[in-house]
Amino acid sequence: METGTRVLATTTEISLKGGNRPWFERTLTDNVRTALDDLPVEAVHRPSWRVLVTFKREVDFDDAAKRLSTVFGINAIMSVRLAGHTFEDLIEALEKALTDRSRSMQPRLPVLPTPIPDFLEAEQYLLEMESRADDL
């Protein structure tokens, strides 16, 4: 079971004339809140063509995604994890995510090695991890 505190949903294009687009966007946001009404929603934001839902605590992603899939105008739904502000933070978050996934899928994915020191090694590392997953 995958859990998380953020879910990102892409929306279908709302191309309207007559100045009623803000009303449709508010309605979409209200419908997202309604679909998730008994989950601990902290905030619902509408960055361009997306809906970002932040929860107060971890929730079951499959449950949240199933609920969001019933909202008209939602196109795709994905779990989101914060990775920090630096490349090193990104690599650390990636390693943690892959390690967590490998534990839940054992023995299908290898345990990940120590952190990666620079960008070129990171690229090689990611390519190696991708090829290992394909070989399983």
Coordinates of C-alpha atoms in Angstrom, one line a residue:
M1 CA 0.0 0.0 0.0
E2 CA 1.5 3.3 -1.1
T3 CA 0.9 6.2 1.2
G4 CA 1.7 9.9 1.0
T5 CA 0.8 13.4 1.9
R6 CA 0.5 14.9 -1.6
V7 CA -1.4 14.0 -4.7
L8 CA -1.2 15.8 -8.0
A9 CA -3.9 15.5 -10.6
T10 CA -3.7 16.9 -14.1
T11 CA -6.9 18.4 -15.6
T12 CA -8.4 18.4 -19.0
E13 CA -8.3 21.8 -20.7
I14 CA -11.0 24.2 -19.8
S15 CA -11.3 26.5 -22.8
L16 CA -14.2 28.7 -22.3
K17 CA -15.4 32.1 -23.5
G18 CA -17.4 34.7 -21.8
G19 CA -15.3 34.9 -18.6
N20 CA -16.8 31.9 -16.9
R21 CA -13.6 29.9 -16.7
P22 CA -12.9 31.0 -13.0
W23 CA -16.3 29.6 -12.1
F24 CA -15.5 26.2 -13.7
E25 CA -12.1 26.1 -12.0
R26 CA -13.7 26.9 -8.6
T27 CA -16.3 24.2 -9.2
L28 CA -13.5 21.7 -10.0
T29 CA -11.7 22.6 -6.8
D30 CA -14.9 22.3 -4.8
N31 CA -15.6 18.9 -6.4
V32 CA -12.1 17.7 -5.5
R33 CA -12.8 18.8 -1.9
T34 CA -16.1 17.0 -1.9
A35 CA -14.6 13.7 -3.2
L36 CA -12.0 13.8 -0.5
D37 CA -14.3 15.1 2.2
D38 CA -13.6 12.5 4.9
L39 CA -9.8 12.5 4.4
P40 CA -7.5 14.9 6.2
V41 CA -7.2 17.5 3.4
E42 CA -4.9 20.4 4.4
A43 CA -5.1 22.4 1.1
V44 CA -6.2 22.2 -2.5
H45 CA -4.1 24.3 -4.9
R46 CA -4.7 24.9 -8.6
P47 CA -1.4 25.5 -10.3
S48 CA -1.7 25.7 -14.1
W49 CA -3.8 22.8 -15.5
R50 CA -3.3 20.8 -12.3
V51 CA -4.8 20.2 -8.8
L52 CA -2.4 19.7 -6.0
V53 CA -3.9 18.2 -2.8
T54 CA -1.9 18.3 0.4
F55 CA -3.0 16.1 3.3
K56 CA -2.4 16.8 7.0
R57 CA -1.1 13.2 7.4
E58 CA -0.3 10.2 5.2
V59 CA -3.2 8.7 3.3
D60 CA -3.6 5.6 1.1
F61 CA -2.8 6.8 -2.4
D62 CA -5.1 4.2 -4.1
D63 CA -8.1 5.4 -2.0
A64 CA -7.4 9.1 -2.8
A65 CA -6.8 8.3 -6.5
K66 CA -10.0 6.3 -6.7
R67 CA -12.0 9.2 -5.2
L68 CA -10.4 11.8 -7.5
S69 CA -11.0 9.6 -10.6
T70 CA -14.8 10.3 -10.1
V71 CA -14.3 14.1 -10.5
F72 CA -15.2 15.4 -13.9
G73 CA -12.3 17.2 -15.5
I74 CA -9.5 15.2 -13.7
N75 CA -7.3 13.6 -16.3
A76 CA -4.4 11.8 -14.5
I77 CA -3.5 11.3 -10.9
M78 CA -0.1 10.7 -9.3
S79 CA 1.5 10.5 -5.9
V80 CA 4.0 13.3 -5.2
R81 CA 7.0 13.4 -2.8
L82 CA 9.0 16.4 -1.8
A83 CA 12.7 16.0 -2.7
G84 CA 14.3 19.1 -1.2
H85 CA 16.0 22.0 -2.8
T86 CA 19.4 20.6 -4.0
F87 CA 20.5 17.9 -6.4
E88 CA 21.8 16.0 -3.5
D89 CA 18.4 16.1 -1.9
L90 CA 16.9 14.8 -5.1
I91 CA 19.3 11.8 -5.2
E92 CA 18.7 11.0 -1.6
A93 CA 14.9 11.1 -2.1
L94 CA 15.2 9.0 -5.2
E95 CA 17.3 6.4 -3.4
K96 CA 14.8 6.3 -0.5
A97 CA 11.9 5.9 -2.9
L98 CA 13.6 3.1 -4.8
T99 CA 14.7 1.4 -1.6
D100 CA 11.2 1.6 -0.2
R101 CA 9.8 0.2 -3.4
S102 CA 12.4 -2.6 -3.5
R103 CA 11.4 -3.6 0.0
S104 CA 7.8 -3.8 -0.9
M105 CA 8.6 -5.8 -4.1
Q106 CA 11.4 -8.0 -2.8
P107 CA 13.2 -9.8 -4.3
R108 CA 12.5 -8.0 -7.6
L109 CA 14.7 -4.9 -7.2
P110 CA 18.2 -4.7 -5.8
V111 CA 19.1 -2.8 -2.6
L112 CA 20.6 0.5 -3.6
P113 CA 24.3 1.5 -2.9
T114 CA 25.7 4.5 -1.1
P115 CA 24.8 8.1 -2.2
I116 CA 26.0 9.5 -5.5
P117 CA 28.7 12.2 -5.4
D118 CA 28.0 14.2 -8.6
F119 CA 25.7 14.7 -11.6
L120 CA 27.5 12.6 -14.2
E121 CA 27.6 9.7 -11.8
A122 CA 24.0 10.2 -11.0
E123 CA 23.0 9.9 -14.7
Q124 CA 25.0 6.7 -14.9
Y125 CA 23.5 5.4 -11.7
L126 CA 20.0 6.0 -12.9
L127 CA 20.7 4.3 -16.2
E128 CA 22.1 1.3 -14.3
M129 CA 19.1 1.1 -12.0
E130 CA 16.8 1.3 -15.0
S131 CA 18.6 -1.6 -16.8
R132 CA 18.6 -3.7 -13.6
A133 CA 14.9 -3.3 -13.3
D134 CA 14.4 -4.3 -16.9
D135 CA 16.5 -7.5 -16.5
L136 CA 14.4 -8.8 -13.7

